[in-house]
Tab-separated table of C-alpha atoms in Angstrom:
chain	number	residue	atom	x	y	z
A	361	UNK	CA	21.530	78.433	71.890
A	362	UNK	CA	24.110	76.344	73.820
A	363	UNK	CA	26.537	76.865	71.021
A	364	UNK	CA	26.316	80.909	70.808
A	365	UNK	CA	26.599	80.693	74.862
A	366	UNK	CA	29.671	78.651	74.990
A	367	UNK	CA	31.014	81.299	72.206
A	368	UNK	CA	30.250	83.894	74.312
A	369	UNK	CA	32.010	82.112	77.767
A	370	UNK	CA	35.224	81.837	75.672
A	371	UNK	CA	35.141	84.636	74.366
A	372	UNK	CA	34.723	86.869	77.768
A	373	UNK	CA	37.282	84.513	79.069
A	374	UNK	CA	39.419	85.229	76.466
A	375	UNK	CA	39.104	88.963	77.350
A	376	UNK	CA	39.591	89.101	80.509
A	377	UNK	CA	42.911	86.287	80.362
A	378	UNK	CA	44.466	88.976	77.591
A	379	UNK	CA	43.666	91.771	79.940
A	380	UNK	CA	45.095	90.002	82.949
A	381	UNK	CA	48.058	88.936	80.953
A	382	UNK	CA	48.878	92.423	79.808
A	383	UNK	CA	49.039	93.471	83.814
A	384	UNK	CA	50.251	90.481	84.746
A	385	UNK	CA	53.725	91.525	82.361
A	386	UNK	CA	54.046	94.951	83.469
A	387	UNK	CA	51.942	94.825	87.380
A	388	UNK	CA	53.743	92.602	89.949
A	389	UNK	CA	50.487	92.938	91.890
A	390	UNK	CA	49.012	90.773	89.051
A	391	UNK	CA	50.910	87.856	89.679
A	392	UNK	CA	48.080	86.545	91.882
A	393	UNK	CA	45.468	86.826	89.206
A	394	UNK	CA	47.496	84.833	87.031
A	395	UNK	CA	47.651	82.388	89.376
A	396	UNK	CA	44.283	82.098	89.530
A	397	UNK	CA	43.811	81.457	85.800
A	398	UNK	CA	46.375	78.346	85.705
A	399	UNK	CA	44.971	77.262	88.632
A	400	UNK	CA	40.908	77.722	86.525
A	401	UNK	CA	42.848	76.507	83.588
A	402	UNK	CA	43.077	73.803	85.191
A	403	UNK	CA	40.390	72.579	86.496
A	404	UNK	CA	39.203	73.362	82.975
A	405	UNK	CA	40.985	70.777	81.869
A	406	UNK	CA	39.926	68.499	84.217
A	407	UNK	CA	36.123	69.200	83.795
A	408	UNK	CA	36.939	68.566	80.219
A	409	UNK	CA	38.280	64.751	81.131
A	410	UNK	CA	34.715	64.233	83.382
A	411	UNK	CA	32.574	65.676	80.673
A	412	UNK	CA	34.422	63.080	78.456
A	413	UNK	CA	33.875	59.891	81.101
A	414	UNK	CA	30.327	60.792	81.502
A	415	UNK	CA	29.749	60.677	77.974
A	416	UNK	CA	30.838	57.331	76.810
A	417	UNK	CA	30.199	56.362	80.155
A	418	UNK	CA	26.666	57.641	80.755
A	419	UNK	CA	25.337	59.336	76.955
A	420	UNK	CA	21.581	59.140	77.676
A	421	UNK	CA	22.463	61.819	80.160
A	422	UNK	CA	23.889	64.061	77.701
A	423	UNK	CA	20.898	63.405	75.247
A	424	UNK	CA	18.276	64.517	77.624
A	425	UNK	CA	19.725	67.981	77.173
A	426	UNK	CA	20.323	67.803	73.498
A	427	UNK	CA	23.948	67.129	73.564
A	428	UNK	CA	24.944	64.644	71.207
A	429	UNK	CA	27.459	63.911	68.673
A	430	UNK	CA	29.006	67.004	66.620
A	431	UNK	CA	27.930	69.244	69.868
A	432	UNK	CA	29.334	67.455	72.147
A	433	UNK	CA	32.982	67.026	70.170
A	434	UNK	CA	32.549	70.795	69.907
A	435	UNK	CA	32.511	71.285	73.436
A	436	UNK	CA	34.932	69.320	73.687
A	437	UNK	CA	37.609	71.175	71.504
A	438	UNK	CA	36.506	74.704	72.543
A	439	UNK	CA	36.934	73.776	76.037
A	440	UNK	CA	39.861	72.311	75.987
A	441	UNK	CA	41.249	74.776	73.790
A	442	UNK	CA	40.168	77.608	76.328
A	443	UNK	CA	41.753	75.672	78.876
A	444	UNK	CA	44.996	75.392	77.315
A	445	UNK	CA	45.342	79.171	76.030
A	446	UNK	CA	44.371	80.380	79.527
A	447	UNK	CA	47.434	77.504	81.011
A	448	UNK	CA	50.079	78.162	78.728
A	449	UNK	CA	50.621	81.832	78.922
A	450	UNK	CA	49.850	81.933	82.803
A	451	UNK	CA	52.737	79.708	83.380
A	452	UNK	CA	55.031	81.750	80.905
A	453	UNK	CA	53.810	84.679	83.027
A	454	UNK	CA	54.639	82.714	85.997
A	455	UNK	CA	58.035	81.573	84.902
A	456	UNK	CA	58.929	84.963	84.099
A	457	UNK	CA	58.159	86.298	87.464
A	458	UNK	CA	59.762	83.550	89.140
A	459	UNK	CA	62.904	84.115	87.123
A	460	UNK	CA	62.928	88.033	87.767
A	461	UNK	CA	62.053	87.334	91.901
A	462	UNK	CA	65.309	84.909	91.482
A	463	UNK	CA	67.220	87.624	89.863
A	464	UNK	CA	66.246	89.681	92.908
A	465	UNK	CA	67.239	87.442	95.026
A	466	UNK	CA	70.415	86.529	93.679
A	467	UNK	CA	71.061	90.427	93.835
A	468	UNK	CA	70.349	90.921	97.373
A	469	UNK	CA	71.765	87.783	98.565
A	470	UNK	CA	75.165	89.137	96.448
A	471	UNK	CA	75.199	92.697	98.296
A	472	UNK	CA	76.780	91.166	101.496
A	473	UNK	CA	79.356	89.034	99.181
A	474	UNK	CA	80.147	92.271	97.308
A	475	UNK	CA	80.260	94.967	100.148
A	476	UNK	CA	82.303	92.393	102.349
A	477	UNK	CA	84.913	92.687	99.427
A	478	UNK	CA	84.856	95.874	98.888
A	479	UNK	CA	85.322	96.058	102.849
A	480	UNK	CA	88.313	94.181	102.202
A	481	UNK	CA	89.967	96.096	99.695
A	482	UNK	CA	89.390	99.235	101.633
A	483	UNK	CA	91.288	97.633	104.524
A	484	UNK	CA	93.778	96.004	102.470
A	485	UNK	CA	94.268	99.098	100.945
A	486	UNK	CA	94.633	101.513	104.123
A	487	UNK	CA	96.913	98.201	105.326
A	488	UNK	CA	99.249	98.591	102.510
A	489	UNK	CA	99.203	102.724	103.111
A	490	UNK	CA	99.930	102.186	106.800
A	491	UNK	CA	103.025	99.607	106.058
A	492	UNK	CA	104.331	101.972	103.490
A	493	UNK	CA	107.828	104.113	104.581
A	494	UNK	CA	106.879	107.289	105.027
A	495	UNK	CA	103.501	109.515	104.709
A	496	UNK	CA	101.691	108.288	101.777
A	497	UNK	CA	98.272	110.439	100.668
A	498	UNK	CA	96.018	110.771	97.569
A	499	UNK	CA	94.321	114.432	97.162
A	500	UNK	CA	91.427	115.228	95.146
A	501	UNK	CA	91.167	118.896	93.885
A	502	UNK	CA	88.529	121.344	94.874
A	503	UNK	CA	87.149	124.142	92.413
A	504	UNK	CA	88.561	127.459	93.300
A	505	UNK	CA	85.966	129.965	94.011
A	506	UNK	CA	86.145	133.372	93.420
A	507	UNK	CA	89.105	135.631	94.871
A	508	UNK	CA	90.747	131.960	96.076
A	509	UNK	CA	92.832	129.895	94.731
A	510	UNK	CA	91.828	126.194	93.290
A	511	UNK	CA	92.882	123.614	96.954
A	512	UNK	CA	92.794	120.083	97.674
A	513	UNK	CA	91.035	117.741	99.820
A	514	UNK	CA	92.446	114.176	101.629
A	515	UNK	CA	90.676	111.061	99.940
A	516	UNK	CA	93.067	108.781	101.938
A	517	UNK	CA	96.187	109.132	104.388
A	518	UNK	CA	98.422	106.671	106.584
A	519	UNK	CA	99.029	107.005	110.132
A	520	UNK	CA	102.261	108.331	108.624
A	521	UNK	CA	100.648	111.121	107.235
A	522	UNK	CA	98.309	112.298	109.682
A	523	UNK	CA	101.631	111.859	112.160
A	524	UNK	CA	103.108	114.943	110.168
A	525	UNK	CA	100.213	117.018	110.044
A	526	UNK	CA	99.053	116.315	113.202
A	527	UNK	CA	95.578	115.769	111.846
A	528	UNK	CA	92.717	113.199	112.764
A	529	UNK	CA	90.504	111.208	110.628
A	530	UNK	CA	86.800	112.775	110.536
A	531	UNK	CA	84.579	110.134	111.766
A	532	UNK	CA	86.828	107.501	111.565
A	533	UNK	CA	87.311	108.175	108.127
A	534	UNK	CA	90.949	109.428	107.083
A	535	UNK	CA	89.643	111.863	104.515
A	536	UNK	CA	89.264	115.549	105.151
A	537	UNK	CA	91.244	118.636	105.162
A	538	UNK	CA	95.122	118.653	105.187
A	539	UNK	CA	95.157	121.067	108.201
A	540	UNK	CA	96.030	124.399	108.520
A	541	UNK	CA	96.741	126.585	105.305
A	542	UNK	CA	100.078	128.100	106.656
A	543	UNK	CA	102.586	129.513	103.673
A	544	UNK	CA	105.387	128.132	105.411
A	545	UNK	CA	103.585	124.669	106.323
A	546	UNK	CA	103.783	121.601	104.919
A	547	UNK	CA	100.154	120.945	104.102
A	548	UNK	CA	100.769	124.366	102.047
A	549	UNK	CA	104.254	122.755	100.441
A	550	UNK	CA	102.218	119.502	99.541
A	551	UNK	CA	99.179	121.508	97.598
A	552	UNK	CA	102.080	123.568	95.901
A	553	UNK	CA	103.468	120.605	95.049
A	554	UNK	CA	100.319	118.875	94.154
A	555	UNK	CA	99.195	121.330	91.734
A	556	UNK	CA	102.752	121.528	89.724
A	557	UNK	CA	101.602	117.512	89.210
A	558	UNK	CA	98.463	118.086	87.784
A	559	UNK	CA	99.548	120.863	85.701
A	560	UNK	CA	102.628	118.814	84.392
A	561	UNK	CA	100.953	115.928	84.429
A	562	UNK	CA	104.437	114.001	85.293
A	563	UNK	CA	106.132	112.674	88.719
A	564	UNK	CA	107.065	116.205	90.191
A	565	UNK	CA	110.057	115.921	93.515
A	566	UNK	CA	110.481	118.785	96.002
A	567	UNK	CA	112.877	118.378	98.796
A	568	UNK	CA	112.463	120.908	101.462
A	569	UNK	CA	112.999	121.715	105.339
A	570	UNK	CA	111.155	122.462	107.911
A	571	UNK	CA	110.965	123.441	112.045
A	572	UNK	CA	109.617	120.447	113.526
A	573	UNK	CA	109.224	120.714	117.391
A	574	UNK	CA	112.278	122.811	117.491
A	575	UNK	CA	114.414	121.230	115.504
A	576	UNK	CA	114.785	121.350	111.475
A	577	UNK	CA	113.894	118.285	109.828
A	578	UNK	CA	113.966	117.534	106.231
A	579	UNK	CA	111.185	116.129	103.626
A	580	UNK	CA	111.345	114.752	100.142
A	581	UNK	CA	107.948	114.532	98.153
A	582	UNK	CA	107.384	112.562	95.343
A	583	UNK	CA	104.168	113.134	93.717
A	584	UNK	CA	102.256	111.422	90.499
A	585	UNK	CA	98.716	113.523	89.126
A	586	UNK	CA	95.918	111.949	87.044
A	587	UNK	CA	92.668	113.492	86.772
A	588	UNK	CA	91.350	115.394	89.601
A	589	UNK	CA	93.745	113.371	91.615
A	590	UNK	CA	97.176	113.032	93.180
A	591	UNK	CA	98.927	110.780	94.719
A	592	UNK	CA	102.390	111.181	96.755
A	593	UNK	CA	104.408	110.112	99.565
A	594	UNK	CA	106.426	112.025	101.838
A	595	UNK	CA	109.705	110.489	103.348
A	596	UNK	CA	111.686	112.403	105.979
A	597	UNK	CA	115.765	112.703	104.863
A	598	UNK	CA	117.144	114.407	107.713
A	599	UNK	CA	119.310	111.536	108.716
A	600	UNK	CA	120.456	111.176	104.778
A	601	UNK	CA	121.147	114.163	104.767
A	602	UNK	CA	123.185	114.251	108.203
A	603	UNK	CA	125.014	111.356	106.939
A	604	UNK	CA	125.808	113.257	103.323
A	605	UNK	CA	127.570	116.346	104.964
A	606	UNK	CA	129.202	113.721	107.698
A	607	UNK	CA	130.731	111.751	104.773
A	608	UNK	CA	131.752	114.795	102.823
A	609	UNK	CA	133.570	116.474	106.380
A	610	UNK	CA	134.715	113.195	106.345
A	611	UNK	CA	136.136	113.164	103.120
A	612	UNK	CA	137.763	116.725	103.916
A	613	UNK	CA	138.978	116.317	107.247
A	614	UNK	CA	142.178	115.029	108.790
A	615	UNK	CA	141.216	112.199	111.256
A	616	UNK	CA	143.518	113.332	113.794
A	617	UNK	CA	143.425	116.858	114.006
A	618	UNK	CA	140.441	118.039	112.669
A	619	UNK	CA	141.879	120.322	110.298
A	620	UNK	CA	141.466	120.069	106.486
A	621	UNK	CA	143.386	117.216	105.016
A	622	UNK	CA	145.951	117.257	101.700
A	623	UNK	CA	142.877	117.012	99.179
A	624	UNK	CA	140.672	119.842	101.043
A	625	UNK	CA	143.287	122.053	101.168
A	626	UNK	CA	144.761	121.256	97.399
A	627	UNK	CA	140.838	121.960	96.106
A	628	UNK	CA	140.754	125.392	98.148
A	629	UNK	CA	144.291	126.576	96.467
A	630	UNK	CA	143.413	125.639	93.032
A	631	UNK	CA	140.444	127.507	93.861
A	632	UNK	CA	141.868	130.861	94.839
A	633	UNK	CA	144.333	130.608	92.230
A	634	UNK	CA	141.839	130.318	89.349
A	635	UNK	CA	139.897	132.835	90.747
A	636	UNK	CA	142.933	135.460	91.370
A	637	UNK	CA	144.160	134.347	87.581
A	638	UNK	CA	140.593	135.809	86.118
A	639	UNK	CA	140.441	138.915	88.220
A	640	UNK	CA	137.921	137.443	90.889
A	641	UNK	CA	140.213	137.858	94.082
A	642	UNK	CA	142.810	140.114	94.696
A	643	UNK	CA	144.753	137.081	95.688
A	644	UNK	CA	145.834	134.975	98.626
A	645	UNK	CA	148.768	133.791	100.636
A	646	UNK	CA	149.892	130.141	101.199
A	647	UNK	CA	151.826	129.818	104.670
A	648	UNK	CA	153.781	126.502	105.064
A	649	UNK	CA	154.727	125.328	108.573
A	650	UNK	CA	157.501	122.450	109.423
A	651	UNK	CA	157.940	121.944	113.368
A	652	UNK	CA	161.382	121.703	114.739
A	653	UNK	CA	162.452	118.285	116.185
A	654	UNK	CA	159.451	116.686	115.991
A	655	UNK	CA	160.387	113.529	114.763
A	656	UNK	CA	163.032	113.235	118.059
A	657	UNK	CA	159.787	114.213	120.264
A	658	UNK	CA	157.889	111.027	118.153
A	659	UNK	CA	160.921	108.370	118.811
A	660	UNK	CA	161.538	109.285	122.267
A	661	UNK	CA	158.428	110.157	123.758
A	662	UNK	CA	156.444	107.397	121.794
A	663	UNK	CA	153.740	108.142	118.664
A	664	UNK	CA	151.189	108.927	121.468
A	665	UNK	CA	153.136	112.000	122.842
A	666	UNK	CA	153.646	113.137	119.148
A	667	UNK	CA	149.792	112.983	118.483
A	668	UNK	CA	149.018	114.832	120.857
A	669	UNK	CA	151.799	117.309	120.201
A	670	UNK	CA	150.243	117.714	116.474
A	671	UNK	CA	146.292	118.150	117.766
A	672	UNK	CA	147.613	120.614	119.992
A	673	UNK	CA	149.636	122.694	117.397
A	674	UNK	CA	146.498	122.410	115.530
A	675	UNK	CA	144.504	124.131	118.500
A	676	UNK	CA	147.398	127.198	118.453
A	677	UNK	CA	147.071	127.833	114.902
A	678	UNK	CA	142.997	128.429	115.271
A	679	UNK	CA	143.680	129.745	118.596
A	680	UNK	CA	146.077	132.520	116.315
A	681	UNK	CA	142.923	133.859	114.051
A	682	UNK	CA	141.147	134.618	117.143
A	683	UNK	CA	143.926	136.537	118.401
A	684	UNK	CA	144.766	138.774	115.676
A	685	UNK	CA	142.838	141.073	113.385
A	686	UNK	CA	142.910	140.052	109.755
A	687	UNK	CA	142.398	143.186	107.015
A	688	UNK	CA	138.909	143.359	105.976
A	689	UNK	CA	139.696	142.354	102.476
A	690	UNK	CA	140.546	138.637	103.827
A	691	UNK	CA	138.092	136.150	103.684
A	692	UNK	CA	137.952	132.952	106.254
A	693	UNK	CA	140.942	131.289	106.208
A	694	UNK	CA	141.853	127.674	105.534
A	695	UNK	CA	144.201	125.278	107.972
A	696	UNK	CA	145.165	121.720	107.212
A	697	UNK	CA	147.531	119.201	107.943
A	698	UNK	CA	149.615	118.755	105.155
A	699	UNK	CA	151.463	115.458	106.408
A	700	UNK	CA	153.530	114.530	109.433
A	701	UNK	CA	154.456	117.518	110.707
A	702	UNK	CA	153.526	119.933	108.113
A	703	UNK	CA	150.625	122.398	108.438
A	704	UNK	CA	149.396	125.143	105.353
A	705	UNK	CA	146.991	127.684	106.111
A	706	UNK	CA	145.911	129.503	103.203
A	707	UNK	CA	144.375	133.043	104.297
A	708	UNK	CA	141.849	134.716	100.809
A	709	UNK	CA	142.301	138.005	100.270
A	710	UNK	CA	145.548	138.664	102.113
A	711	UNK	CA	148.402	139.887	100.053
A	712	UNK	CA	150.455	142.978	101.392
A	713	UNK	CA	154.002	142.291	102.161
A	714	UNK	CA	153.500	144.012	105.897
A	715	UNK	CA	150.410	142.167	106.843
A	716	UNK	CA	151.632	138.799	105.661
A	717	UNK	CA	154.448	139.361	107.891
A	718	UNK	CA	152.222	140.569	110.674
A	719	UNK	CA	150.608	137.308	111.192
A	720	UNK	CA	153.611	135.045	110.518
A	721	UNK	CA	155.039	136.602	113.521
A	722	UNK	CA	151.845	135.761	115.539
A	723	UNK	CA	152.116	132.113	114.431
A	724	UNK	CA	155.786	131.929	115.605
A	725	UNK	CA	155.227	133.614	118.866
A	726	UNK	CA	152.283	131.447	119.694
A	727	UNK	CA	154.028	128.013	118.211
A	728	UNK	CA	157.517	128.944	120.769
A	729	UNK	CA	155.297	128.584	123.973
A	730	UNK	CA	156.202	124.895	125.612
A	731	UNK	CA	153.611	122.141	125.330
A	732	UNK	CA	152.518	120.117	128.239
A	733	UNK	CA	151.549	116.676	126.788
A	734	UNK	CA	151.322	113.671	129.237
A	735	UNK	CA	153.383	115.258	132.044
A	736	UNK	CA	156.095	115.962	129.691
A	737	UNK	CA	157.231	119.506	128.932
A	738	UNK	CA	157.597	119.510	125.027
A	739	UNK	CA	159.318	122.266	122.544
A	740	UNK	CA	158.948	122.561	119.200
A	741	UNK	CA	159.354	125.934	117.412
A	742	UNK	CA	158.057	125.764	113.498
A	743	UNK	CA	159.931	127.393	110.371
A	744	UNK	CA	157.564	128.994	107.754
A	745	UNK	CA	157.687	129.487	104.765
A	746	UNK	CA	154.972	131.907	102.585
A	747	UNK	CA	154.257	132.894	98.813
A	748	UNK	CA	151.955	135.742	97.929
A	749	UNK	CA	149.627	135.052	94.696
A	750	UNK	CA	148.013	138.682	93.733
A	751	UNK	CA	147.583	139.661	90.613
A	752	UNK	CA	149.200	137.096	88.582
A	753	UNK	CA	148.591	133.850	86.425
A	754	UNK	CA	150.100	130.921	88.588
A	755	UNK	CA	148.655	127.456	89.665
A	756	UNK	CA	147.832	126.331	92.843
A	757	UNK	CA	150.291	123.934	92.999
A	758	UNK	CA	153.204	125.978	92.086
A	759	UNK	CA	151.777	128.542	94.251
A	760	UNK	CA	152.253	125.435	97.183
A	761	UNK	CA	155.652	124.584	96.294
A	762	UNK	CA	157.276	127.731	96.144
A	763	UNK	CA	155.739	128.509	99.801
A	764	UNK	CA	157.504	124.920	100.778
A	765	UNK	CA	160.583	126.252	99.177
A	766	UNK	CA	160.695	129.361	101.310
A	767	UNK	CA	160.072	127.106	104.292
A	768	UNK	CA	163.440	125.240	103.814
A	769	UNK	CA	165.040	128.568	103.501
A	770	UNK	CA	163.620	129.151	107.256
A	771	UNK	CA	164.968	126.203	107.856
A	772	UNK	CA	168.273	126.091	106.912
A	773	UNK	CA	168.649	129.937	108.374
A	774	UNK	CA	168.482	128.826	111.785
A	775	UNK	CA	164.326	127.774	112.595
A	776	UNK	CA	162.091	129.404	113.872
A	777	UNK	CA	161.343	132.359	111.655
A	778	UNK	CA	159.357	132.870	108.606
A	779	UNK	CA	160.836	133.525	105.114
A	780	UNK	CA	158.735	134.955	102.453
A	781	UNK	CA	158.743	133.632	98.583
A	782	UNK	CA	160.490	136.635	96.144
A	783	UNK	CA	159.766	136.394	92.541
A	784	UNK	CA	156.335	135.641	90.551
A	785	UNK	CA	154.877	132.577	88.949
A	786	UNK	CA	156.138	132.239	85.397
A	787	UNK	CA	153.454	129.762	84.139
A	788	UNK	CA	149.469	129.344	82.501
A	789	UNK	CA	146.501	130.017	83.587
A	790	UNK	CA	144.434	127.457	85.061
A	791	UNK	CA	141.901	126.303	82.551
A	792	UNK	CA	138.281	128.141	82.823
């Protein structure tokens, strides 16, 4: 009887420990019952060690309830045994929840580590936009819906950025909408841009200008797509350009009088004279002008009297155009200081014998008027010379000389009158 009833204890036991240990694995609720069964298994054990003292300790107290020998090493075994299936998968069950609570922990206790980094990226990040030159920007594209075309959305901007669009981070967040949608903005010239990127799928450049507070400014964008996405920085190249078209007046322009210099004017009748060899232009005339007694003004007056006496003979011969009325087959004419003393104005589009003459005339008439320079009272008539290129195969530089020619003719007939080149230009064709 006591055999079949200790069967039957271990065997319930055994029941319920595979039933807890099934929840225990899957439940986290059941980690408490598990508990409980290491802590029974336990005391199992323990019971085990007493029953084992009081029977080589005390056996006649065994006896009187029939438990001797084989019985009693069976209870023994299947006790302990009990005891030690019930222990060793309760602590595996422990150990496993103790491990996955650990896991947990370690997770959670990582969060802060990890979202204080990513912090820091974001702000190194927006750090490295904001000390960028110009307006940098990443866009992400929108789906187009119907009757609208596809548009793009601000992930991230500099202050740089949001300068030039005059737009403000939404909720202290710089993504949002480039602005207004105006065809001649820029947040319309950047998604035009943008797109051309993502369809390309290369580094696309636009350089364009635009009316900024009353006053045209110009923008370069670079732009790189990937994806959805597109990245691109705007830098302003106003003052780039300024400085170009400075350089190249520079480059063109006589120092002291304004005027076009030797290599301006050389490039503008090389010009004309290709184009009148092909049957572009009707033609041109090249006036040549040498100024009587200048170089006695220069050594007796000093170099400062004689610059001024060249800006203002420089001032007369623009002041002449506005005086006169040229044909309307001449185009805008072309005045430079040749050296020294020498001017050349080359006048498009003029060619008839009488209207050449015509507007030497006003040149001499307005060069004979006295100059006042420094308190002096200064004189200096001009001889001219002129050549006539219409209709003909010449270069520009024979076209130059024979115009100087006809200027020492003036010359040498007494100053101060204009003598016109006779003959034509018996050489090639410029190269096309």
């Amino acid at each position: 009887m006591a055999f079949w009833l200790v069967v039957s204890i271990y065997c319930t036991i055994c029941a319920i420990f595979a039933l807890s240990l099934w929840n225990g694995t899957r439940r986290a609720g059941m980690v408490p019952v598990m508990r409980i069964v290491v802590f029974f298994s336990i005391v199992l054990l323990l019971s085990v060690q007493l029953f084992d003292v009081v029977s080589q300790s005390s056996p006649q107290v065994l006896e009187r309830y029939g438990i001797q020998g084989g019985v009693k090493r069976s209870i023994l075994a299947a006790i302990t045994l009990l005891a030690m299936l019930m222990l060793i998968p309760g602590l595996w069950v422990l150990s496993s929840a103790a491990r996955r609570t650990q896991k947990y922990h370690n997770a959670s206790s990582a969060i802060p580590s990890v979202m204080h980094r990513i912090t820091n990226l974001e702000m190194i990040n927006q750090l490295m936009m904001d000390c960028s030159l110009g307006a940098t920007f990443v866009l992400t594209r929108t789906p187009a819906t119907r009757g609208t075309h596809a548009s793009f959305n601000l992930v991230v901007g500099n202050r740089g950025l949001r300068r030039l669009l005059h737009v403000e981070p939404s909720d202290g967040h710089p993504s949002g909408s480039l602005g207004p949608r105006d065809p001649d903005g820029i947040s319309w010239w950047i998604e035009e841009v943008a797109s051309k990127a993502l369809t390309s799928n290369a580094p696309v450049r636009s350089e364009r200008a635009f009316v900024v507070q009353g006053q045209t400014r110009w923008y370069l964008l670079s732009t790189m797509g990937r994806g959805a996405y597109v990245a691109g920085v705007i830098m302003e190249t106003t003052q780039k350009r300024r400085e170009s078209t400075e350089r190249a007046i520079s480059a063109n322009t006589d120092p002291l009088t304004k005027l076009s210099n030797r290599g301006h004017l050389t490039s503008i009748i090389n010009t004309e004279a290709h184009r009148t060899s092909h049957g572009v232009s009707r033609g041109f005339v090249v006036y040549f002008f040498d100024f009587d007694g200048f170089k006695n003004i220069n050594d007796t007056l000093g170099h400062h009297v004689g610059d001024e006496l060249l800006k203002q003979i420089a001032s007369r011969l623009r002041e002449t155009f506005r005086g006169v009325q040229l044909p309307i087959n001449a185009s805008r004419p072309c005045i430079a200081r040749y050296g020294g003393d020498e001017y050349v104005v080359v006048v498009p589009g003029l060619t008839r014998r009488d209207e050449v003459e015509a507007l030497a005339e006003a040149f001499l008439v307005q060069l004979r008027e006295p100059y006042s320079i420094l308190g002096h009272d200064v004189t200096s008539t001009a001889s001219v010379g002129g050549a006539i290129c219409a209709g003909q195969a010449a270069q520009g530089k024979d076209v130059l000389t024979a115009a100087d020619a006809a200027m020492y003719r003036a010359k040498q007939s007494g100053k101060d009158r204009f003598c016109l080149h006779e003959g034509g230009y018996d050489v090639e064709p410029e190269a096309a």
